[in-house]
Coordinates of C-alpha atoms in Angstrom, one line a residue:
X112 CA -16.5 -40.3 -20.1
X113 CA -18.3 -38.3 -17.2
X114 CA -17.6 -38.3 -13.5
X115 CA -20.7 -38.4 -11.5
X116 CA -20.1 -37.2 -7.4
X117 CA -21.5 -37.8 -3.9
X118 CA -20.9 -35.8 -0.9
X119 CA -21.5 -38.7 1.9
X120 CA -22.8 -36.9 5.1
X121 CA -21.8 -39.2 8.1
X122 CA -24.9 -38.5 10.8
X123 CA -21.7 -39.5 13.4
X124 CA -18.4 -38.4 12.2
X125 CA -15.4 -41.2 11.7
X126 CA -12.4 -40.1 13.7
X127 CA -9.4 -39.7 10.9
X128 CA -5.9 -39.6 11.5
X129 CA -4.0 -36.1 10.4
X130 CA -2.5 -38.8 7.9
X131 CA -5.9 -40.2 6.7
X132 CA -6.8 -36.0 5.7
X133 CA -6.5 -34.6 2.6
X134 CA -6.4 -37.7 1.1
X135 CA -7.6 -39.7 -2.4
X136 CA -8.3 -43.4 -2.0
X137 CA -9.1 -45.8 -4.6
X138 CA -12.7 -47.3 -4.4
X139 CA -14.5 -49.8 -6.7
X140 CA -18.5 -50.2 -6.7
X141 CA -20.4 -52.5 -8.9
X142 CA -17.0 -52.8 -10.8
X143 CA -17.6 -48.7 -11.2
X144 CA -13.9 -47.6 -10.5
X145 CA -13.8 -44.2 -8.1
X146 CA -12.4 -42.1 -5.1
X147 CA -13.4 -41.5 -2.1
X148 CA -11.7 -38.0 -0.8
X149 CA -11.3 -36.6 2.7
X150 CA -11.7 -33.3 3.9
X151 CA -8.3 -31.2 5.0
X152 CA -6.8 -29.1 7.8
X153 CA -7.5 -25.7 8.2
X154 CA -4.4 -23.8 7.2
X155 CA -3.7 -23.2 11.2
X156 CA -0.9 -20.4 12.1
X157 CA 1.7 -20.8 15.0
X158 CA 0.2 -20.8 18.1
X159 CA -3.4 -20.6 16.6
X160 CA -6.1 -18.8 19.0
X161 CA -9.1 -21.2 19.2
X162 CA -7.5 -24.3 16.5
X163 CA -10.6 -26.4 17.2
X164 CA -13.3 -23.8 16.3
X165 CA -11.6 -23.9 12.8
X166 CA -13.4 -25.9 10.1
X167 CA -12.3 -28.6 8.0
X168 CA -11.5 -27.7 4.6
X169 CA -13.8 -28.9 1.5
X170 CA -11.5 -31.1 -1.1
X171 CA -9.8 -29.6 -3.8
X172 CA -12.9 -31.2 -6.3
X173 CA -15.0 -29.2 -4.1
X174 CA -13.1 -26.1 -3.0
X175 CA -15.9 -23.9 -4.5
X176 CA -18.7 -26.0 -3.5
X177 CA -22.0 -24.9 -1.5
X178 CA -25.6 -26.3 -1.0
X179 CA -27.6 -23.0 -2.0
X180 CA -26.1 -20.3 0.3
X181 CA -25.8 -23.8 3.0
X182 CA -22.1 -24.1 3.5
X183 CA -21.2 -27.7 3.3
X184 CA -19.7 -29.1 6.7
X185 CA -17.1 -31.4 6.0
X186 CA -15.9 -31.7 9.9
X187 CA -13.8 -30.1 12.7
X188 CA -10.8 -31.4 14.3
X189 CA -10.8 -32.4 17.5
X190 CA -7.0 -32.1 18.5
X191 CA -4.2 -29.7 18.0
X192 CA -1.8 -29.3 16.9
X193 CA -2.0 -33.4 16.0
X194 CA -4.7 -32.8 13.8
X195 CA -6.9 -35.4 14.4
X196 CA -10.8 -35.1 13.1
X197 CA -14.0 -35.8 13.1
X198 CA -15.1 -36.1 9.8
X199 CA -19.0 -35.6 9.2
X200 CA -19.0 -35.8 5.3
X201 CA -16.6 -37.5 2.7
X202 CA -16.5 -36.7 -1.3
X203 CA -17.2 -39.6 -3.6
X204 CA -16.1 -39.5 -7.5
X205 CA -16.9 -42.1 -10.1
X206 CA -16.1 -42.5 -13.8
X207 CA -18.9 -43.5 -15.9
X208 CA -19.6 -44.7 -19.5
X209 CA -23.5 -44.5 -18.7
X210 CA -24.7 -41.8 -16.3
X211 CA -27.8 -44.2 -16.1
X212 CA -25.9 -47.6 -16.5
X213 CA -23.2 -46.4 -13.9
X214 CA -24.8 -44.5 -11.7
X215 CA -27.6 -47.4 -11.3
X216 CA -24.8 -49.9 -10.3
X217 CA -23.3 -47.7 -7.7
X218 CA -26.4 -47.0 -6.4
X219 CA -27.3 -51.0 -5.9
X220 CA -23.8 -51.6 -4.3
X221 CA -23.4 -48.6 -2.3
X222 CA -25.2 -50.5 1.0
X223 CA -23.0 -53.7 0.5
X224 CA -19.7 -51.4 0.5
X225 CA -20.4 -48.8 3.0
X226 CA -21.6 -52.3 5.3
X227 CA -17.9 -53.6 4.3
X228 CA -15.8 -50.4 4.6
X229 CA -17.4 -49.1 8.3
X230 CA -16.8 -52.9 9.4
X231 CA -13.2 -52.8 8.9
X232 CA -12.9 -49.1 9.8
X233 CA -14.4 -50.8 13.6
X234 CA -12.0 -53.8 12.7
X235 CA -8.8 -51.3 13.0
X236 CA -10.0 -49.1 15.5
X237 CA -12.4 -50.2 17.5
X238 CA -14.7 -47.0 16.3
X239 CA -18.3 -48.3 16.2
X240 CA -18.9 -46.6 12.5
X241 CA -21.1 -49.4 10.9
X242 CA -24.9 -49.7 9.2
X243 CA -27.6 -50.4 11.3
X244 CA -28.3 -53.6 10.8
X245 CA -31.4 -53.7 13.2
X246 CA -33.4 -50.9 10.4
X247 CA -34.7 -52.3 7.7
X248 CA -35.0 -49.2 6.1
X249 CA -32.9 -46.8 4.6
X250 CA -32.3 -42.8 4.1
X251 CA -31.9 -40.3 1.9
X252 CA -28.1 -39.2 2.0
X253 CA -26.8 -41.0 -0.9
X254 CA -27.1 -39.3 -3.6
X255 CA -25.7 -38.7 -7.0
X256 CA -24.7 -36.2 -9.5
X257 CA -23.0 -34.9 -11.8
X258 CA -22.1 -31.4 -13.8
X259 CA -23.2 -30.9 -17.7
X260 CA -21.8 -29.1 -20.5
X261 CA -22.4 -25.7 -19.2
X262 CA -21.2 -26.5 -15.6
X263 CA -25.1 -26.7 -13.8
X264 CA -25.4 -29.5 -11.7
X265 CA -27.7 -32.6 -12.0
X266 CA -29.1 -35.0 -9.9
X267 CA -29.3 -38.7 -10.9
X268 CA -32.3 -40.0 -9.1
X269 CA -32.8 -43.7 -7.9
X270 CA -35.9 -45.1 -5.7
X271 CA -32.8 -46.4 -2.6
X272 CA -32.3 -44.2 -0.3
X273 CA -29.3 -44.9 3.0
X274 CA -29.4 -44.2 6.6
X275 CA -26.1 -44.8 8.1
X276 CA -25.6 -45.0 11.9
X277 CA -22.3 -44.4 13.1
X278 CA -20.4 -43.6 16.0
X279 CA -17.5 -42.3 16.8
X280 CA -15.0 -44.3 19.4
X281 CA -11.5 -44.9 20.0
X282 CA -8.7 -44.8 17.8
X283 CA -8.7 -42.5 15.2
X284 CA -7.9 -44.5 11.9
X285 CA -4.5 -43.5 10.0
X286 CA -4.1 -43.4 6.3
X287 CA -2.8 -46.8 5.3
X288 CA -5.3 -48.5 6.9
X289 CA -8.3 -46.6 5.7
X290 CA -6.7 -47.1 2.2
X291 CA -6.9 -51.1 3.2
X292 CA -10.6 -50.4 4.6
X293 CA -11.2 -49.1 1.0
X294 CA -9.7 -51.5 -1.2
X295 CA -11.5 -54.3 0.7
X296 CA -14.8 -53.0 0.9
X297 CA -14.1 -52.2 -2.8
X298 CA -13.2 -56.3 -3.4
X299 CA -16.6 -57.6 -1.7
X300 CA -14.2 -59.8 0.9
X301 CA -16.3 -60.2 4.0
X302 CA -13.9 -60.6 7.2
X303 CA -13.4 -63.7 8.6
X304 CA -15.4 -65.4 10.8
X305 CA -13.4 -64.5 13.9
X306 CA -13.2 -61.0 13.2
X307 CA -17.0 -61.1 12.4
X308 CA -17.3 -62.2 16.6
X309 CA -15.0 -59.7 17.4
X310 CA -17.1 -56.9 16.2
X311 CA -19.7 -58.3 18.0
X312 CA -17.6 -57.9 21.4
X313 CA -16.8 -54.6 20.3
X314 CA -20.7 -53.7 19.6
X315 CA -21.6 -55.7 22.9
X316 CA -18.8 -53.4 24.8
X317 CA -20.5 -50.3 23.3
X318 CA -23.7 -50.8 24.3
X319 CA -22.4 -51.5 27.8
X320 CA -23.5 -55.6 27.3
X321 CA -20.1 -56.4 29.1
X322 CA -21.5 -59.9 29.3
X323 CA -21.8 -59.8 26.1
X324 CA -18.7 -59.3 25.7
X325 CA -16.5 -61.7 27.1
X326 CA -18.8 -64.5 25.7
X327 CA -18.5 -63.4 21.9
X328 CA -14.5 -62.6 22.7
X329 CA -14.2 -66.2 23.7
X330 CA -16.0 -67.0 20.5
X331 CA -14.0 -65.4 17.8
X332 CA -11.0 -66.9 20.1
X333 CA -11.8 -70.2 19.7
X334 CA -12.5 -69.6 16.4
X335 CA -9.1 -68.2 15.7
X336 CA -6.8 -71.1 17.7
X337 CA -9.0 -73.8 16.3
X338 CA -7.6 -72.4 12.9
X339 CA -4.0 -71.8 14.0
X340 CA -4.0 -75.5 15.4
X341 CA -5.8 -77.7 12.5
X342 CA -2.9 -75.5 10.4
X343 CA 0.0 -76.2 12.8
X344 CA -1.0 -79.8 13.0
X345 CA -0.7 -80.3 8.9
X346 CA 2.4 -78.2 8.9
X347 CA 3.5 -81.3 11.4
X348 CA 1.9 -83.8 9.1
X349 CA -0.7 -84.9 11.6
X350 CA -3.4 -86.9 9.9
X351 CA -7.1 -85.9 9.5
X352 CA -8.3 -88.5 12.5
X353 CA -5.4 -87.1 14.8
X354 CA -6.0 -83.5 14.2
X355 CA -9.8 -84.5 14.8
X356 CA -8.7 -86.3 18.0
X357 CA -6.8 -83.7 19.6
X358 CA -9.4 -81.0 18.8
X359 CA -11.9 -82.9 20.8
X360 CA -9.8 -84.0 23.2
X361 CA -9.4 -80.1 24.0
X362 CA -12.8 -78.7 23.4
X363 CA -13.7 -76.0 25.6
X364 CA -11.7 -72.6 25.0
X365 CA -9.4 -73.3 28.0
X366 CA -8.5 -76.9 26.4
X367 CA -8.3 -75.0 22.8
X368 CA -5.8 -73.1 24.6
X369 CA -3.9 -75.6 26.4
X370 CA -3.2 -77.3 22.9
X371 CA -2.2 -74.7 21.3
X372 CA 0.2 -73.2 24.5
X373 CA 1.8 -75.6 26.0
X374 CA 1.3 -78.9 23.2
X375 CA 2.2 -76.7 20.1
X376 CA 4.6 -73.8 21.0
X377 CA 1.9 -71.3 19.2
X378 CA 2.2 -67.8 20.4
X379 CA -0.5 -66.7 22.0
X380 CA 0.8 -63.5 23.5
X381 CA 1.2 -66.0 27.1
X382 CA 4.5 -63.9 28.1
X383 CA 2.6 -60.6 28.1
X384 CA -0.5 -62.2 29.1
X385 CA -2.5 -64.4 31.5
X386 CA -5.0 -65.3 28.8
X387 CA -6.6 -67.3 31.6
X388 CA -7.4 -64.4 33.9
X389 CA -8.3 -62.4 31.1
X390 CA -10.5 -64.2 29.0
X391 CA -10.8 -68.0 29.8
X392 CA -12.1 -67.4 33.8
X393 CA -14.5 -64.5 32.5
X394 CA -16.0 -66.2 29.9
X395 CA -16.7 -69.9 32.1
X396 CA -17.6 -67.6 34.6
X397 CA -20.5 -65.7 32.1
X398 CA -21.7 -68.4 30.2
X399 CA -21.7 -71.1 33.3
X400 CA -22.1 -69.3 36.5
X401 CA -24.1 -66.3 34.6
X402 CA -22.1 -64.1 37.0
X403 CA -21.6 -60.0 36.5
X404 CA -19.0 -59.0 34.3
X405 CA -17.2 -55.2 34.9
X406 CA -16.5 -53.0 32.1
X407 CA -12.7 -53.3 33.3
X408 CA -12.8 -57.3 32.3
X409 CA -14.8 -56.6 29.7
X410 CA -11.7 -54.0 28.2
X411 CA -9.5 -56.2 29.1
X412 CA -11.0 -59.2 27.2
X413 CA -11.2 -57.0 24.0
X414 CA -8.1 -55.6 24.0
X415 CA -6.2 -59.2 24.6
X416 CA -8.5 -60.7 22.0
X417 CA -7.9 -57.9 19.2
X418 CA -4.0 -58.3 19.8
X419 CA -4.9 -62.0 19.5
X420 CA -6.2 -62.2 16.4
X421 CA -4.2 -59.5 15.5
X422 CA -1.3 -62.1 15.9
X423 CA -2.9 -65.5 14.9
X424 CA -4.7 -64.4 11.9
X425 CA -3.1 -61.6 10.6
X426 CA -5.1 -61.2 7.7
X427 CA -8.7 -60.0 8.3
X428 CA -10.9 -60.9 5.1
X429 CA -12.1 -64.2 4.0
X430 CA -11.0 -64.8 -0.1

């Protein structure tokens, strides 16, 4: 049994939690079983002069670690004495059988779960740490190897090679949810299809398409009640025609709404919440009168339909 390794350079550094640091997490490519490890602290002292201009520190795999007489940068923190980072490399470890075999496999996965694992980093934290999807090629900072016998290093080499486009916003993800981020990227289980809009309204809010926005938040909220309400509905032992019925009796997102509100008792988040200022009057508003949205309503829309979904369909992927 050999291990083979990847140091993953982020071109746009993830923000971590101080709880997410230091940390091994179980990862599974191509049914190759692994860990992905994050960089620590520095070892800061009471009342440290200049915390932030301290480096993060390598793993303990890679304590000793250097690219030639290169020091490898595995990221800086970015608030003390809270710790949290910005992490611009991560350490990958995977057992193999067949350096070729293995190695191969992870290689041919690597793009599906890196797609899977930055989608429901953005998912958690609204961080916009995802895979271009607009290139359609790839670069060249995914690579393997592994040590022989007499401790040298050696490269496995494979024709793929990974560009990554990342950036970092938001919330800084802690370490039970990057460990969830892991073990479903690891499983293959795409998010569900509301979740799928949502990062679209997140992407949209990034790239200041606050039109955008609103649209695709009323999207994966329709999406989202029209699930809550079909199950409701059975729980009640409504038949097939009825539930079909009452869906199109209430078509539009407001309708969708008013079904689920007032008709059904679901909660929607309406005592904390005017879901109709927020999100139902912005949207019509967009799509009908194609009238300017503001970055505030735009926020606003997110962050109601994130605590939404958060609440209606608590679990993200689609198995």
């Amino acid at each position: 049994m050999k291990t083979i390794f990847s140091i993953f350079e982020l071109p746009y550094s993830i923000s971590l939690d101080v709880s997410a640091l230091g940390g091994a997490y179980d990862i599974e490519i191509s049914k190759v079983k692994g860990k992905l490890y994050t960089p620590h602290l520095p070892a800061w002292e009471k009342n440290q002069e200049d915390p932030l201009g301290k480096l993060l520190l390598a793993p303990e795999l890679a304590d000793s670690w250097s690219r030639g007489s290169d020091q490898i940068f595995w990221g800086k923190p970015h608030r003390y004495p809270s710790g949290e980072s910005s992490v611009h490399s991560i350490l990958l470890a995977f057992e193999c059988n067949s350096l070729d075999e293995d190695g191969s496999a992870v290689h041919k996965g690597f793009i599906s779960w890196i797609n899977l694992l930055l989608d429901y980093i953005e998912i958690s934290t609204n961080q916009n740490v995802r895979v271009d999807q607009s290139l359609n090629v790839y670069g060249d900072n995914f690579h393997l190897f592994y040590f022989d016998e007499n401790g040298k290093s050696s490269g496995i080499s494979d024709e793929k090679v990974i560009e990554i486009c990342l950036d970092s916003w938001q919330k800084s993800i802690d370490a039970k949810s990057f460990q969830k981020a892991c073990e479903l990227a690891s499983l293959g289980f795409q998010p569900k299809l509301c979740y799928k809009l949502f990062l679209e309204a997140n992407r949209a809010y990034l790239q200041k398409d606050y039109r955008k926005t609103v649209i695709e938040c009323g999207a994966a909220v329709e999406t989202a009640l029209t699930d809550a309400i079909v199950k409701k509905l059975q729980l009640l032992d409504t038949s097939e025609s009825d539930i079909d019925r009452r869906l199109r009796g209430n078509k539009t997102l407001g309708g969708r709404f008013h079904l689920a509100d007032s008709q059904l008792g679901l909660d929607v988040l309406q005592i904390q919440y005017d879901y109709r200022s927020i999100l139902v009057e912005p949207r019509n508003q967009a799509i009908h009168d194609a009238e300017f949205v503001t970055r505030q309503v735009a926020r606003q829309a997110i962050e109601y339909t994130k605590k939404l979904l958060v609440t209606l369909v608590p679990d993200m992927p689609e198995t």
